[in-house]
PDB file of C-alpha atoms and ligand atoms in Angstrom:
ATOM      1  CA  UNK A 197      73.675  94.563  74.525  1.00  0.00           C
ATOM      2  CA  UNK A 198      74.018  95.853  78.390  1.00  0.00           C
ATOM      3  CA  UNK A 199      70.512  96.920  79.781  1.00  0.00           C
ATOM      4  CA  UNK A 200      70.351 100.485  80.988  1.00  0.00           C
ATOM      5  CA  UNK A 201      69.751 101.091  84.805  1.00  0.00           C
ATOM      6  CA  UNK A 202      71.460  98.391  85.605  1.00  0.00           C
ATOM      7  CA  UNK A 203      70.663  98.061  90.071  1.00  0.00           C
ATOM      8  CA  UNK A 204      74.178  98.498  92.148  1.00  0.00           C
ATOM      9  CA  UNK A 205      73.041  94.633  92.597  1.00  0.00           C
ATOM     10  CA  UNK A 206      73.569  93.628  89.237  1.00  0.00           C
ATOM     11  CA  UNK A 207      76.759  96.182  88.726  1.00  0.00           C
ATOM     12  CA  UNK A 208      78.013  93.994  91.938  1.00  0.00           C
ATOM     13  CA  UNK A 209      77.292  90.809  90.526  1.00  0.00           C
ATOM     14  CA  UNK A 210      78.867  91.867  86.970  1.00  0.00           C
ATOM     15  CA  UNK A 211      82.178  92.599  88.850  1.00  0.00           C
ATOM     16  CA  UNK A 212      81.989  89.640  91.171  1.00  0.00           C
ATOM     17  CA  UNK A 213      82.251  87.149  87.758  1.00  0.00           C
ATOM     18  CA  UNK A 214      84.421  89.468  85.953  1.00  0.00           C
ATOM     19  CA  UNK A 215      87.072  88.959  89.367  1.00  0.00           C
ATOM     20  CA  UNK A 216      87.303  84.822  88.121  1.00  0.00           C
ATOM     21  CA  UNK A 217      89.277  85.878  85.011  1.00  0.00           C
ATOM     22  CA  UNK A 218      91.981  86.985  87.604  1.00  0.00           C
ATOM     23  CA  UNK A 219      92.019  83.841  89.468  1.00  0.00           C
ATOM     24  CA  UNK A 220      94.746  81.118  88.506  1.00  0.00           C
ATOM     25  CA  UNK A 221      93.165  77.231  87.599  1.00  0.00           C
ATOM     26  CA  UNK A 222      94.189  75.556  90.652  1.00  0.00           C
ATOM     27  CA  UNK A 223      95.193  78.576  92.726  1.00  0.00           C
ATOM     28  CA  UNK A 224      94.473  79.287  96.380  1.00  0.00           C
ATOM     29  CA  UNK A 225      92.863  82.788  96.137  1.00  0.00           C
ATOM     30  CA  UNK A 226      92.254  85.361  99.263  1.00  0.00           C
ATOM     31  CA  UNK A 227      88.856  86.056  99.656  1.00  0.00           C
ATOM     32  CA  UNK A 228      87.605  89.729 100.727  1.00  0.00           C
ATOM     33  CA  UNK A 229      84.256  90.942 102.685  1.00  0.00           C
ATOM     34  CA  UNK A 230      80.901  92.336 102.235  1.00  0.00           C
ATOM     35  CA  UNK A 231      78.229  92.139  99.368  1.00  0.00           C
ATOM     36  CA  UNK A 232      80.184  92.833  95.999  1.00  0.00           C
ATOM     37  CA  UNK A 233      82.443  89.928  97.479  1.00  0.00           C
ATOM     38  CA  UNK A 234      79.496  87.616  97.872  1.00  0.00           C
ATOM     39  CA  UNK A 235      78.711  87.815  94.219  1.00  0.00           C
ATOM     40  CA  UNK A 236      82.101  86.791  93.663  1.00  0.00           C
ATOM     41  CA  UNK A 237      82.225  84.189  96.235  1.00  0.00           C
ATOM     42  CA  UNK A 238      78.516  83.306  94.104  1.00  0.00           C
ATOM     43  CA  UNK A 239      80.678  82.928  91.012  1.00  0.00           C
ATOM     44  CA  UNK A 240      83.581  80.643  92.517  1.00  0.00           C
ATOM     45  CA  UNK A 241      80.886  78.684  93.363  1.00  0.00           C
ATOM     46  CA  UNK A 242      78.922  78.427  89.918  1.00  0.00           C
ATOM     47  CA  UNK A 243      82.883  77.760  88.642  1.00  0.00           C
ATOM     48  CA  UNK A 244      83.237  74.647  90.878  1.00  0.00           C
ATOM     49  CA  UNK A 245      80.272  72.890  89.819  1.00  0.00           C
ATOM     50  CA  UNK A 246      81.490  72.943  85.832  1.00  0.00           C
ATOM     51  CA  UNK A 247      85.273  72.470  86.526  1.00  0.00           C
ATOM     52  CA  UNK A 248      85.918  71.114  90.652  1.00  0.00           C
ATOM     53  CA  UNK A 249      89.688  71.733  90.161  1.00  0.00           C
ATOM     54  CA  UNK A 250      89.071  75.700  89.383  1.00  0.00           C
ATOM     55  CA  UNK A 251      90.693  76.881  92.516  1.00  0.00           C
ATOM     56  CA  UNK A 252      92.001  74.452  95.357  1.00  0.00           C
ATOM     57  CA  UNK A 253      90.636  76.613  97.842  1.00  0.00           C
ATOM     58  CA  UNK A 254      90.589  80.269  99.985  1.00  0.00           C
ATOM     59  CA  UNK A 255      92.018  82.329 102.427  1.00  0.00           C
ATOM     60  CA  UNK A 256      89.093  84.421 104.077  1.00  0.00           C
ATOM     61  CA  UNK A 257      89.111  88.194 105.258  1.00  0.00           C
ATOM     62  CA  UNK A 258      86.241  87.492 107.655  1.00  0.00           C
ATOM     63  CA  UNK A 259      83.693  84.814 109.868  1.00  0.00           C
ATOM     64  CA  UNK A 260      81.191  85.956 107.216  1.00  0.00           C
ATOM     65  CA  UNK A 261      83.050  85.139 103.974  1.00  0.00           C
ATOM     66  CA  UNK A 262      84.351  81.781 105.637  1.00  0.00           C
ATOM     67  CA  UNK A 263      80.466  80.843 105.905  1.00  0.00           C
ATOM     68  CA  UNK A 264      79.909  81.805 102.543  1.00  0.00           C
ATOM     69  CA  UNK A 265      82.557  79.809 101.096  1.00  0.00           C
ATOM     70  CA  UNK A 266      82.376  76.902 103.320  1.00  0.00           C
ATOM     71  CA  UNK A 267      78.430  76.655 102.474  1.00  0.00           C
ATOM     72  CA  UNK A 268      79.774  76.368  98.687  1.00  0.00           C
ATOM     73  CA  UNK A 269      81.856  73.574  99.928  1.00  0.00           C
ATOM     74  CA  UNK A 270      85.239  75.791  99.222  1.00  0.00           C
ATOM     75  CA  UNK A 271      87.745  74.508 101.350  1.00  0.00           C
ATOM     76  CA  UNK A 272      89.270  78.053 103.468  1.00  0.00           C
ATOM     77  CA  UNK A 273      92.760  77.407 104.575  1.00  0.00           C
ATOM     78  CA  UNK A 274      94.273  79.235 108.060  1.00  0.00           C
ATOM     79  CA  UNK A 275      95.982  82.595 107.199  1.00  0.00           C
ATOM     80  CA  UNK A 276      98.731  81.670 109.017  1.00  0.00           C
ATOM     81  CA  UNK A 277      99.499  78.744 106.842  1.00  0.00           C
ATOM     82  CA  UNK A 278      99.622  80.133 103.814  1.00  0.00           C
ATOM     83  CA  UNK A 279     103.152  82.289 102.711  1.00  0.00           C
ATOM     84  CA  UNK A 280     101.981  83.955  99.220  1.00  0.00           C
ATOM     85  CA  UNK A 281      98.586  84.496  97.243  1.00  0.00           C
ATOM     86  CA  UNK A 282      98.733  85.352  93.744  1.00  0.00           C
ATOM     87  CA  UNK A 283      95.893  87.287  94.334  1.00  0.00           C
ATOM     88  CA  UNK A 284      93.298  88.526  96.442  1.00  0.00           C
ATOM     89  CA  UNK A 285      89.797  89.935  95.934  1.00  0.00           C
ATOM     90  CA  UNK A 286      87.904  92.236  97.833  1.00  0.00           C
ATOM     91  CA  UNK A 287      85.290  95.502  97.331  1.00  0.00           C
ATOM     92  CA  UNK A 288      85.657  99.085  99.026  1.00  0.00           C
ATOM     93  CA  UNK A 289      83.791 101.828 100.282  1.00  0.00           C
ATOM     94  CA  UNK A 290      85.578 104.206  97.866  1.00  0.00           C
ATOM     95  CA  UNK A 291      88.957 104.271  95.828  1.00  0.00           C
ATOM     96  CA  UNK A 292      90.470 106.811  94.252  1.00  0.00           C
ATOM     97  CA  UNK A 293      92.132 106.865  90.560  1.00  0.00           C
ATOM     98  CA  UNK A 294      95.077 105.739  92.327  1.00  0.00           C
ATOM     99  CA  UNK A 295      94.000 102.822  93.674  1.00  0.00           C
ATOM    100  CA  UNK A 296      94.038 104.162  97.356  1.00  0.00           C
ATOM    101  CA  UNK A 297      90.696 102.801  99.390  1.00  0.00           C
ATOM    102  CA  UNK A 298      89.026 103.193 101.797  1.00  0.00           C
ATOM    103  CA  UNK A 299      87.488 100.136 103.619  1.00  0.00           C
ATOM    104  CA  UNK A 300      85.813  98.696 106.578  1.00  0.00           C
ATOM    105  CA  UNK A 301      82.391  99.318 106.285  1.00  0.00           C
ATOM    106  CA  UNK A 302      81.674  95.527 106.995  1.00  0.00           C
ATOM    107  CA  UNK A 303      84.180  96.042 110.168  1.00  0.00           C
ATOM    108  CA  UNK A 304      86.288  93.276 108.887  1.00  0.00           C
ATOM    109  CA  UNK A 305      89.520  95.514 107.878  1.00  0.00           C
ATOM    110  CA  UNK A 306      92.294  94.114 110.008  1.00  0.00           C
ATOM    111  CA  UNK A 307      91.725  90.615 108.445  1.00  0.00           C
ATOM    112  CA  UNK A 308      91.400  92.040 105.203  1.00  0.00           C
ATOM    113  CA  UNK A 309      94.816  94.256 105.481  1.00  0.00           C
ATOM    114  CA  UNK A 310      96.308  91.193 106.845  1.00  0.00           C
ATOM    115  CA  UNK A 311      95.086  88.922 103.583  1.00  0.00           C
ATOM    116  CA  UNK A 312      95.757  91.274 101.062  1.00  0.00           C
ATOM    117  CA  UNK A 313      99.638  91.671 102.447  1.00  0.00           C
ATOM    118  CA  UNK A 314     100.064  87.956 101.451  1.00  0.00           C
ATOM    119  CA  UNK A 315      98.680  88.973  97.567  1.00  0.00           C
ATOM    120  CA  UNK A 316     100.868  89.825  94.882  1.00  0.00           C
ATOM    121  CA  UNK A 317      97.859  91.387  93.335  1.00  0.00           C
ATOM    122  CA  UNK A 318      95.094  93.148  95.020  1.00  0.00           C
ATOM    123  CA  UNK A 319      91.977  93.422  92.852  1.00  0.00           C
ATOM    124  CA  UNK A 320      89.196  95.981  93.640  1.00  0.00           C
ATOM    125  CA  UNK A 321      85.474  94.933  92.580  1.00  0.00           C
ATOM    126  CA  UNK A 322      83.227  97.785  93.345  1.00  0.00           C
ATOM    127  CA  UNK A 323      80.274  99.313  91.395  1.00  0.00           C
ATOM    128  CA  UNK A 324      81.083 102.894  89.820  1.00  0.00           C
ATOM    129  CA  UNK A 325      79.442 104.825  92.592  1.00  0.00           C
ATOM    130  CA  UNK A 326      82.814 103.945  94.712  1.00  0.00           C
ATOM    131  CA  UNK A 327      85.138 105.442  92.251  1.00  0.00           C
ATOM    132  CA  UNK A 328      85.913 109.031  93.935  1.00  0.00           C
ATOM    133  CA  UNK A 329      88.259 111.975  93.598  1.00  0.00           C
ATOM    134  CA  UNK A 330      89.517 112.366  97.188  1.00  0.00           C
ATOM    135  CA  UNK A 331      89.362 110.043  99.743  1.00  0.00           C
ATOM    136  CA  UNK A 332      87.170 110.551 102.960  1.00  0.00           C
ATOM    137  CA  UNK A 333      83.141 111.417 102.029  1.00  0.00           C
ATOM    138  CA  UNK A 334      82.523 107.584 102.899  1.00  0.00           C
ATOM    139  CA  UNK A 335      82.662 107.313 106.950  1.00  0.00           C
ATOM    140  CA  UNK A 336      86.948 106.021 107.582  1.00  0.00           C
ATOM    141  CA  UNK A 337      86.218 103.228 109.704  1.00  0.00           C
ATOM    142  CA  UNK A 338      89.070 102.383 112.432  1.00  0.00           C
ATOM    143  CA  UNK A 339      89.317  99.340 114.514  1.00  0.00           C
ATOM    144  CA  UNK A 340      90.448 100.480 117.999  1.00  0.00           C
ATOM    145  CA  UNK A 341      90.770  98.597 121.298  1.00  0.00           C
ATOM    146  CA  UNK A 342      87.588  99.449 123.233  1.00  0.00           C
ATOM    147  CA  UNK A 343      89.628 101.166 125.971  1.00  0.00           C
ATOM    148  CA  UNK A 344      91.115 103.193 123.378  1.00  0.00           C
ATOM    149  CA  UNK A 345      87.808 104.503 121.769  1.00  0.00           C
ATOM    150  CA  UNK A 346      87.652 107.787 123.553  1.00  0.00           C
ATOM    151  CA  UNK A 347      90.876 109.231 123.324  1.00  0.00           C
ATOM    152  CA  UNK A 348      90.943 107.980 119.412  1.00  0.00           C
ATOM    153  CA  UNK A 349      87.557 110.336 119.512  1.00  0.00           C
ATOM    154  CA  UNK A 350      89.230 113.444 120.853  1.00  0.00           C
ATOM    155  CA  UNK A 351      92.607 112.547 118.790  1.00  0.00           C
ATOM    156  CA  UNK A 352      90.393 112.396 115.412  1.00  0.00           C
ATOM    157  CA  UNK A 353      88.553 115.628 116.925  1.00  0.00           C
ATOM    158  CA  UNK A 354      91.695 117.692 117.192  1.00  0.00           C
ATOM    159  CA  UNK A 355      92.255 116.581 113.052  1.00  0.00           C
ATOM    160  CA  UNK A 356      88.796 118.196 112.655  1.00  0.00           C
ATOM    161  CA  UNK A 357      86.851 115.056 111.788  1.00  0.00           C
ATOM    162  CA  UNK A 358      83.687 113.822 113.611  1.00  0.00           C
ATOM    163  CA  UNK A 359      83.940 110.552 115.033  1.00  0.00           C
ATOM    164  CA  UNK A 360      81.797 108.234 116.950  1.00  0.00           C
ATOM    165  CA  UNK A 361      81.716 104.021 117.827  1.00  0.00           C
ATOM    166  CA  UNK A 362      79.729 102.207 115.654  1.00  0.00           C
ATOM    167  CA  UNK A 363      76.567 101.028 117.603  1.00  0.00           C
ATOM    168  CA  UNK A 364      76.066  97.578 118.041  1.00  0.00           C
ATOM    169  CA  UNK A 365      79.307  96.615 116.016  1.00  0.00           C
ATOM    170  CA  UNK A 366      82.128  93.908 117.710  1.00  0.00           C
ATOM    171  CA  UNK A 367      85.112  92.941 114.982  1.00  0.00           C
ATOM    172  CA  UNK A 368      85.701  89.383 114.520  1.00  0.00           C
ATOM    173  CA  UNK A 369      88.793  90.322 116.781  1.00  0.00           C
ATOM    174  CA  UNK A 370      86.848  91.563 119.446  1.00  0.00           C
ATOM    175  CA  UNK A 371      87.312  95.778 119.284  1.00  0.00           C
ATOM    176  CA  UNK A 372      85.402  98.269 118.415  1.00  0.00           C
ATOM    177  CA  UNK A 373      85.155  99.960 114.830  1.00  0.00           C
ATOM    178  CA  UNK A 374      84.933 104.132 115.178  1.00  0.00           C
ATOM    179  CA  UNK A 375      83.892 105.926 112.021  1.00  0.00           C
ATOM    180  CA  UNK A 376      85.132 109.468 111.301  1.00  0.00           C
ATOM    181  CA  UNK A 377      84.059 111.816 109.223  1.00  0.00           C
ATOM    182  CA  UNK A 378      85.094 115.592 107.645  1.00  0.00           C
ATOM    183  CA  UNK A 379      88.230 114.548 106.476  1.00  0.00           C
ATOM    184  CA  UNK A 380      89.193 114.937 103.040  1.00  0.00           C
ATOM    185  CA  UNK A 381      92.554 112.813 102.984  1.00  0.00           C
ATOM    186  CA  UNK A 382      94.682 113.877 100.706  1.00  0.00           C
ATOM    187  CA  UNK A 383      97.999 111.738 101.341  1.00  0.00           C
ATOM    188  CA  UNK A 384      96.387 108.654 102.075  1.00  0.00           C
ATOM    189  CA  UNK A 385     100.125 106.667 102.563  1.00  0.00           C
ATOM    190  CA  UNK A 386     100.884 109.043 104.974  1.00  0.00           C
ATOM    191  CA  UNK A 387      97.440 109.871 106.585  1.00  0.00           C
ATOM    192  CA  UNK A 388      97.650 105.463 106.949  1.00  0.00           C
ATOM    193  CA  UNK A 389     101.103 105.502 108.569  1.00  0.00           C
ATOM    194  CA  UNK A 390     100.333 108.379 111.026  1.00  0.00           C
ATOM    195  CA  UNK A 391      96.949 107.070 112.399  1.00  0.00           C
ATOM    196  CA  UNK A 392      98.349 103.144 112.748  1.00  0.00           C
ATOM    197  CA  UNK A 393     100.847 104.632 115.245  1.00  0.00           C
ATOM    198  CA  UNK A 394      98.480 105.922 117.670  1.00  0.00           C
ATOM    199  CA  UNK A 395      97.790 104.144 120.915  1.00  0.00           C
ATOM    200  CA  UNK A 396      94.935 101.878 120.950  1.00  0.00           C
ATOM    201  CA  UNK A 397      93.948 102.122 116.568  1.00  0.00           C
ATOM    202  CA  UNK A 398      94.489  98.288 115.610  1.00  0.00           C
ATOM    203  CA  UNK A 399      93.903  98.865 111.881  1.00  0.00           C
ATOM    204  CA  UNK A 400      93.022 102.196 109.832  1.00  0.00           C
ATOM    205  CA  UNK A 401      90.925 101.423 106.920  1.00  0.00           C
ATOM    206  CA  UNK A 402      92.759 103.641 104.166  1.00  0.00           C
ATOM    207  CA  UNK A 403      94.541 101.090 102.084  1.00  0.00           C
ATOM    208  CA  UNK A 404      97.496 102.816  99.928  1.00  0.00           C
ATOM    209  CA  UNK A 405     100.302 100.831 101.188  1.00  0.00           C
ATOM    210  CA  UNK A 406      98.126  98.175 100.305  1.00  0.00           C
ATOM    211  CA  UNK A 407      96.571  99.482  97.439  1.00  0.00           C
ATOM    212  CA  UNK A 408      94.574  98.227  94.682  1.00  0.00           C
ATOM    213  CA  UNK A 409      96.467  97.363  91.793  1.00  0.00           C
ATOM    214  CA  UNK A 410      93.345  96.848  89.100  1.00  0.00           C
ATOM    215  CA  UNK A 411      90.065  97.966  89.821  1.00  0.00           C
ATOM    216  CA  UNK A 412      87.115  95.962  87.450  1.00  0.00           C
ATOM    217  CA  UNK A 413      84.174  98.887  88.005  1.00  0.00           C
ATOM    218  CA  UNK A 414      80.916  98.028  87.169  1.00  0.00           C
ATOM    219  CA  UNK A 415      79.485 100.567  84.811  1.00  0.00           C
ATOM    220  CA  UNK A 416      76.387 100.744  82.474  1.00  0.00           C
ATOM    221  CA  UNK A 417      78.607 100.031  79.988  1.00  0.00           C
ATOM    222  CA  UNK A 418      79.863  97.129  81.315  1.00  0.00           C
ATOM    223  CA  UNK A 419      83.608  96.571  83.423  1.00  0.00           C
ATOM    224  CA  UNK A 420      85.492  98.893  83.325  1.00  0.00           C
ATOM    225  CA  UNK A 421      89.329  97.980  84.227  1.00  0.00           C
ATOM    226  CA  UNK A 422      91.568 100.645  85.688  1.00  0.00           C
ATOM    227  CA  UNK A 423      94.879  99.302  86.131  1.00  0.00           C
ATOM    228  CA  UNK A 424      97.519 101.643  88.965  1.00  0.00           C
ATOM    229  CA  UNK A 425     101.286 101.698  89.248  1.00  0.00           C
TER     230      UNK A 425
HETATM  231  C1  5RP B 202      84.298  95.246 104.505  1.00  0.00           C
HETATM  232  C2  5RP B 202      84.764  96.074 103.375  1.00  0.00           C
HETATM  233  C3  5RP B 202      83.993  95.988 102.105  1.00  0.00           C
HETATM  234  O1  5RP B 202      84.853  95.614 101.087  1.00  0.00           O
HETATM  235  C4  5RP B 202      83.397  97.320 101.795  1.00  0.00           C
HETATM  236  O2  5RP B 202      82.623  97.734 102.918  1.00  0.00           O
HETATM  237  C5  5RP B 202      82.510  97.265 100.556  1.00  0.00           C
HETATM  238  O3  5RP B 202      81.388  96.488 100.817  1.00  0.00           O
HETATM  239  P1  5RP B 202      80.252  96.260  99.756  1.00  0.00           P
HETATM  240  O4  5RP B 202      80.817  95.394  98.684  1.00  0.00           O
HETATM  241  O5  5RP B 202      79.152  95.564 100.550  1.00  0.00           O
HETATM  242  O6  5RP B 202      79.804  97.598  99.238  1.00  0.00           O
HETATM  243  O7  5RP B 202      85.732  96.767 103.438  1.00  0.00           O
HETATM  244  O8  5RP B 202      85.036  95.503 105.677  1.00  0.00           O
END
């Protein structure tokens, strides 16, 4: 019987285990960022020890998941030489019952856009407090060119959202990560296509065209699978 008051810890690590189901015996499997993905990375690892054949190795979203994995002795493979994943695991900042997300808050969203494209499945682990109605409460994180930062400020200004740079924060590709707020976004596909063409913005971090296509939530009930269209 499931404990009640489970910690967001223990919701994380419950999805993070639950992700292995979707991982194919001998697969190469992309490999998101931040701390729900660590439990799962924690679980690969576990897997490897009883059965060394369980996956053949990763494609990483980020310098921190590549340490994880490597320190598990998971061989990660170079994005670039890999055509297809059959799937690819990450967490989110929110996602709503569509399977749009937002995501970024570990500033690693470019690499993680760019690993889930190669997935034929994109699976969402996330404890239930990321399951929202409308996208936009959690800050929308943008990579930008640093040169860029200012203008994206005023441009996200004139949308009526507050933005600022994110102190302290350099992306693994060497920009800057500014985090807007007030904005509710309601068409996330389009809200993601507008932003991406202005000057300077590297990666928005609304995924819909890249969109979740199960999310395992973890409840006090247990995991909860929502599966989109
Ligand atoms: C990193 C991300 C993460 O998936 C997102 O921030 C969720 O992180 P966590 O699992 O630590 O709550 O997009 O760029």
């Amino acid at each position: 019987m499931m404990t009640q008051y489970m910690t967001q810890d223990e919701l994380k690590t419950l999805v993070g285990r639950a992700a292995l189901d979707y991982v194919t015996v001998g697969s190469i499997v992309g490999v998101g960022t931040g701390s729900t993905v660590d439990k799962f990375i924690d679980a690969l690892g576990d897997a490897l020890k009883v059965d060394p054949g369980r996956i053949t190795g990763a494609v990483s979203s980020s310098v921190r998941s590549t340490l994880r994995l490597e320190a598990l002795g998971i061989k990660v493979l170079p994005c670039e030489s890999v055509s297809s994943l059959g799937v690819y695991i990450d967490g989110a900042d929110e996602i709503d019952h569509d399977g749009n997300m937002i995501k970024g808050g570990g500033a690693a969203l470019t690499r993680e856009k760019i690993v889930a494209d190669l997935a034929e499945k994109f699976v969402c682990i996330a404890d239930e407090s990321k399951l929202v109605s409308l996208l936009g409460t959690f800050p929308l994180p943008v990579e930008v060119i640093p040169m860029a930062a200012a203008q994206v400020i005023r441009a996200f200004s004139k949308l009526g959202g507050q933005a600022k740079v994110r102190e302290g924060v350099t992306t693994d590709n060497g920009n800057v990560i500014v985090d807007v707020t007030g904005l509710g976004i309601e068409k996330p596909a389009q809200f993601e296509s507008d932003i991406n063409q202005w000057p300077g913005v590297v990666t928005v971090g609304v995924f819909a065209r890249n969109k979740a296509s199960v999310c395992l939530l973890g409840t006090e009930q247990g995991v909860k699978t929502l599966i989109f269209k």
